[in-house]
mmCIF file of C-alpha atoms in Angstrom:
data_model
loop_
_atom_site.group_PDB
_atom_site.id
_atom_site.type_symbol
_atom_site.label_atom_id
_atom_site.label_comp_id
_atom_site.label_asym_id
_atom_site.label_seq_id
_atom_site.Cartn_x
_atom_site.Cartn_y
_atom_site.Cartn_z
ATOM 1 C CA MET A 984 -47.819 22.574 -54.814
ATOM 2 C CA ALA A 985 -47.894 20.625 -58.069
ATOM 3 C CA LYS A 986 -48.351 16.754 -57.890
ATOM 4 C CA HIS A 987 -45.008 15.169 -58.615
ATOM 5 C CA VAL A 988 -44.068 12.986 -61.510
ATOM 6 C CA ASN A 989 -41.054 10.776 -62.092
ATOM 7 C CA LEU A 990 -38.867 9.893 -65.037
ATOM 8 C CA MET A 991 -37.566 6.479 -66.096
ATOM 9 C CA LYS A 992 -34.384 5.940 -67.992
ATOM 10 C CA LEU A 993 -32.365 3.022 -69.340
ATOM 11 C CA CYS A 994 -29.106 2.780 -67.525
ATOM 12 C CA VAL A 995 -26.552 1.976 -70.301
ATOM 13 C CA GLY A 996 -23.100 0.837 -69.321
ATOM 14 C CA ALA A 997 -23.852 -0.364 -65.790
ATOM 15 C CA GLU A 998 -24.841 -3.927 -65.008
ATOM 16 C CA GLY A 999 -26.912 -2.952 -61.932
ATOM 17 C CA PRO A 1000 -27.359 -0.370 -59.150
ATOM 18 C CA ASP A 1001 -24.075 -1.267 -57.440
ATOM 19 C CA GLU A 1002 -22.125 -0.521 -60.600
ATOM 20 C CA LEU A 1003 -23.974 2.715 -61.237
ATOM 21 C CA GLU A 1004 -23.390 3.826 -57.626
ATOM 22 C CA ALA A 1005 -19.651 3.068 -57.880
ATOM 23 C CA TRP A 1006 -19.378 4.926 -61.196
ATOM 24 C CA GLN A 1007 -21.165 8.039 -59.772
ATOM 25 C CA GLN A 1008 -18.948 7.996 -56.620
ATOM 26 C CA ARG A 1009 -15.762 7.956 -58.834
ATOM 27 C CA ARG A 1010 -17.108 10.676 -61.209
ATOM 28 C CA TYR A 1011 -18.864 13.109 -58.717
ATOM 29 C CA GLY A 1012 -17.401 12.240 -55.275
ATOM 30 C CA ASP A 1013 -19.815 13.706 -52.683
ATOM 31 C CA ALA A 1014 -21.312 16.250 -55.060
ATOM 32 C CA PRO A 1015 -24.734 15.613 -56.537
ATOM 33 C CA ALA A 1016 -24.782 13.075 -59.355
ATOM 34 C CA GLN A 1017 -26.031 14.252 -62.756
ATOM 35 C CA HIS A 1018 -27.285 12.827 -65.993
ATOM 36 C CA VAL A 1019 -27.160 15.070 -69.090
ATOM 37 C CA THR A 1020 -29.875 14.615 -71.725
ATOM 38 C CA ARG A 1021 -30.564 16.536 -74.899
ATOM 39 C CA MET A 1022 -34.249 17.304 -74.158
ATOM 40 C CA TRP A 1023 -35.462 19.621 -71.400
ATOM 41 C CA PRO A 1024 -38.500 18.122 -69.596
ATOM 42 C CA LYS A 1025 -41.672 20.005 -70.136
ATOM 43 C CA ARG A 1026 -43.070 19.009 -66.759
ATOM 44 C CA GLU A 1027 -40.128 20.529 -64.780
ATOM 45 C CA ASP A 1028 -42.253 21.812 -61.884
ATOM 46 C CA ALA A 1029 -43.848 18.375 -61.288
ATOM 47 C CA LEU A 1030 -40.517 16.686 -61.539
ATOM 48 C CA LEU A 1031 -38.917 18.997 -58.883
ATOM 49 C CA ALA A 1032 -42.009 18.645 -56.553
ATOM 50 C CA GLY A 1033 -40.579 15.311 -55.297
ATOM 51 C CA GLY A 1034 -39.906 13.283 -58.481
ATOM 52 C CA SER A 1035 -37.164 10.692 -59.013
ATOM 53 C CA ILE A 1036 -35.428 9.113 -61.928
ATOM 54 C CA TYR A 1037 -36.100 5.403 -62.041
ATOM 55 C CA TRP A 1038 -33.208 3.430 -63.489
ATOM 56 C CA VAL A 1039 -33.820 0.401 -65.799
ATOM 57 C CA PHE A 1040 -30.946 -2.070 -65.968
ATOM 58 C CA LYS A 1041 -31.103 -4.778 -68.682
ATOM 59 C CA GLY A 1042 -34.836 -4.706 -68.975
ATOM 60 C CA THR A 1043 -35.626 -4.404 -65.203
ATOM 61 C CA MET A 1044 -36.293 -1.247 -63.167
ATOM 62 C CA LEU A 1045 -34.204 -1.757 -60.037
ATOM 63 C CA ALA A 1046 -33.380 1.704 -58.453
ATOM 64 C CA ARG A 1047 -34.195 5.401 -58.241
ATOM 65 C CA GLN A 1048 -32.528 8.672 -57.377
ATOM 66 C CA ARG A 1049 -34.519 11.784 -56.290
ATOM 67 C CA LEU A 1050 -34.285 14.726 -58.772
ATOM 68 C CA ILE A 1051 -33.029 17.863 -57.026
ATOM 69 C CA GLY A 1052 -32.648 20.192 -59.872
ATOM 70 C CA LEU A 1053 -32.377 20.834 -63.635
ATOM 71 C CA GLU A 1054 -29.397 22.847 -64.960
ATOM 72 C CA GLU A 1055 -28.544 24.010 -68.435
ATOM 73 C CA ARG A 1056 -25.472 22.658 -70.153
ATOM 74 C CA ILE A 1057 -24.192 23.880 -73.498
ATOM 75 C CA GLY A 1058 -22.168 21.256 -75.352
ATOM 76 C CA ALA A 1059 -19.061 21.785 -77.371
ATOM 77 C CA ASP A 1060 -21.361 21.630 -80.404
ATOM 78 C CA GLY A 1061 -23.326 24.632 -79.096
ATOM 79 C CA ILE A 1062 -26.407 22.621 -78.343
ATOM 80 C CA ARG A 1063 -28.350 23.330 -75.147
ATOM 81 C CA ARG A 1064 -28.813 20.268 -72.960
ATOM 82 C CA CYS A 1065 -30.379 19.556 -69.532
ATOM 83 C CA ALA A 1066 -28.390 18.198 -66.580
ATOM 84 C CA LEU A 1067 -30.655 16.183 -64.337
ATOM 85 C CA MET A 1068 -29.197 16.834 -60.884
ATOM 86 C CA LEU A 1069 -29.605 13.763 -58.654
ATOM 87 C CA GLU A 1070 -29.420 13.058 -54.955
ATOM 88 C CA ARG A 1071 -26.523 10.789 -54.328
ATOM 89 C CA ASP A 1072 -28.571 8.203 -52.451
ATOM 90 C CA LEU A 1073 -29.477 5.319 -54.887
ATOM 91 C CA VAL A 1074 -32.598 3.714 -53.466
ATOM 92 C CA ARG A 1075 -33.391 0.133 -54.535
ATOM 93 C CA VAL A 1076 -36.949 -0.573 -55.684
ATOM 94 C CA ALA A 1077 -38.959 -3.706 -56.368
ATOM 95 C CA ALA A 1078 -37.874 -5.203 -59.627
ATOM 96 C CA VAL A 1079 -40.265 -4.380 -62.475
ATOM 97 C CA PRO A 1080 -39.662 -5.469 -66.062
ATOM 98 C CA ARG A 1081 -39.568 -2.675 -68.717
ATOM 99 C CA ARG A 1082 -39.298 -2.991 -72.507
ATOM 100 C CA PRO A 1083 -36.533 -1.042 -74.227
ATOM 101 C CA PHE A 1084 -37.156 2.591 -75.081
ATOM 102 C CA GLN A 1085 -35.210 5.571 -76.178
ATOM 103 C CA GLY A 1086 -34.501 8.641 -74.176
ATOM 104 C CA TRP A 1087 -36.630 8.996 -70.946
ATOM 105 C CA ARG A 1088 -40.285 8.571 -70.188
ATOM 106 C CA TYR A 1089 -42.457 10.123 -67.608
ATOM 107 C CA LEU A 1090 -43.561 7.699 -64.842
ATOM 108 C CA GLU A 1091 -46.690 8.575 -62.743
ATOM 109 C CA PRO A 1092 -46.280 7.944 -59.044
ATOM 110 C CA GLY A 1093 -48.977 5.272 -59.096
ATOM 111 C CA ASP A 1094 -47.080 3.346 -61.687
ATOM 112 C CA ALA A 1095 -43.702 3.545 -59.786
ATOM 113 C CA PRO A 1096 -42.503 0.422 -57.953
ATOM 114 C CA PRO A 1097 -42.203 0.584 -54.184
ATOM 115 C CA ASP A 1098 -38.895 1.155 -52.475
ATOM 116 C CA LEU A 1099 -37.307 -2.032 -50.978
ATOM 117 C CA PRO A 1100 -36.787 -2.007 -47.237
ATOM 118 C CA LYS A 1101 -33.216 -1.086 -46.391
ATOM 119 C CA ASP A 1102 -32.399 -4.672 -45.252
ATOM 120 C CA ARG A 1103 -33.417 -5.996 -48.708
ATOM 121 C CA ALA A 1104 -31.728 -3.344 -50.866
ATOM 122 C CA HIS A 1105 -29.046 -5.671 -52.031
ATOM 123 C CA ASP A 1106 -31.221 -8.748 -52.654
ATOM 124 C CA ASP A 1107 -30.730 -10.258 -56.175
ATOM 125 C CA ALA A 1108 -33.331 -9.225 -58.610
ATOM 126 C CA LEU A 1109 -35.777 -11.741 -59.874
ATOM 127 C CA PRO A 1110 -34.984 -13.213 -63.307
ATOM 128 C CA ALA A 1111 -36.518 -10.970 -65.927
ATOM 129 C CA ARG A 1112 -38.972 -13.605 -67.184
ATOM 130 C CA LEU A 1113 -40.285 -14.357 -63.706
ATOM 131 C CA ALA A 1114 -40.572 -10.657 -62.854
ATOM 132 C CA ALA A 1115 -42.540 -10.084 -66.075
ATOM 133 C CA GLU A 1116 -44.949 -12.982 -65.336
ATOM 134 C CA LEU A 1117 -45.508 -11.637 -61.749
ATOM 135 C CA ALA A 1118 -46.157 -8.122 -63.099
ATOM 136 C CA GLU A 1119 -48.705 -9.594 -65.685
ATOM 137 C CA MET A 1120 -50.526 -11.208 -62.782
ATOM 138 C CA GLY A 1121 -50.425 -7.916 -60.832
ATOM 139 C CA LEU A 1122 -48.074 -9.252 -58.263
ATOM 140 C CA ARG A 1123 -44.898 -7.235 -58.988
#
């Protein structure tokens, strides 16, 4: 079985994990959530071997959702796109600062932040500056 890999993506339009979770609930109900992107990941097998999409909110990675499939979508413009099919459970992770980037990026498992314990899932994130300083010291 292939070693898994993750994706990280900026979450535009949501202030944090709670807002993303509420939006996905309104949009998809109990069905899997999805995020449609123009590019099809080249490392599909590794993504589907246990990978997640890690969401970055306002410069801080705060949550992840496990990838459960990739599906083709053809837009009204005729362009082929990729729907990242996501498990509904939004898992909070230790806050890690991230600089802005476009699209999505691969994230190796060793570089992914740990999941927060369930009883800390709704703790407030550290201020971005403090989280960045802790990460610089290797104390994320």
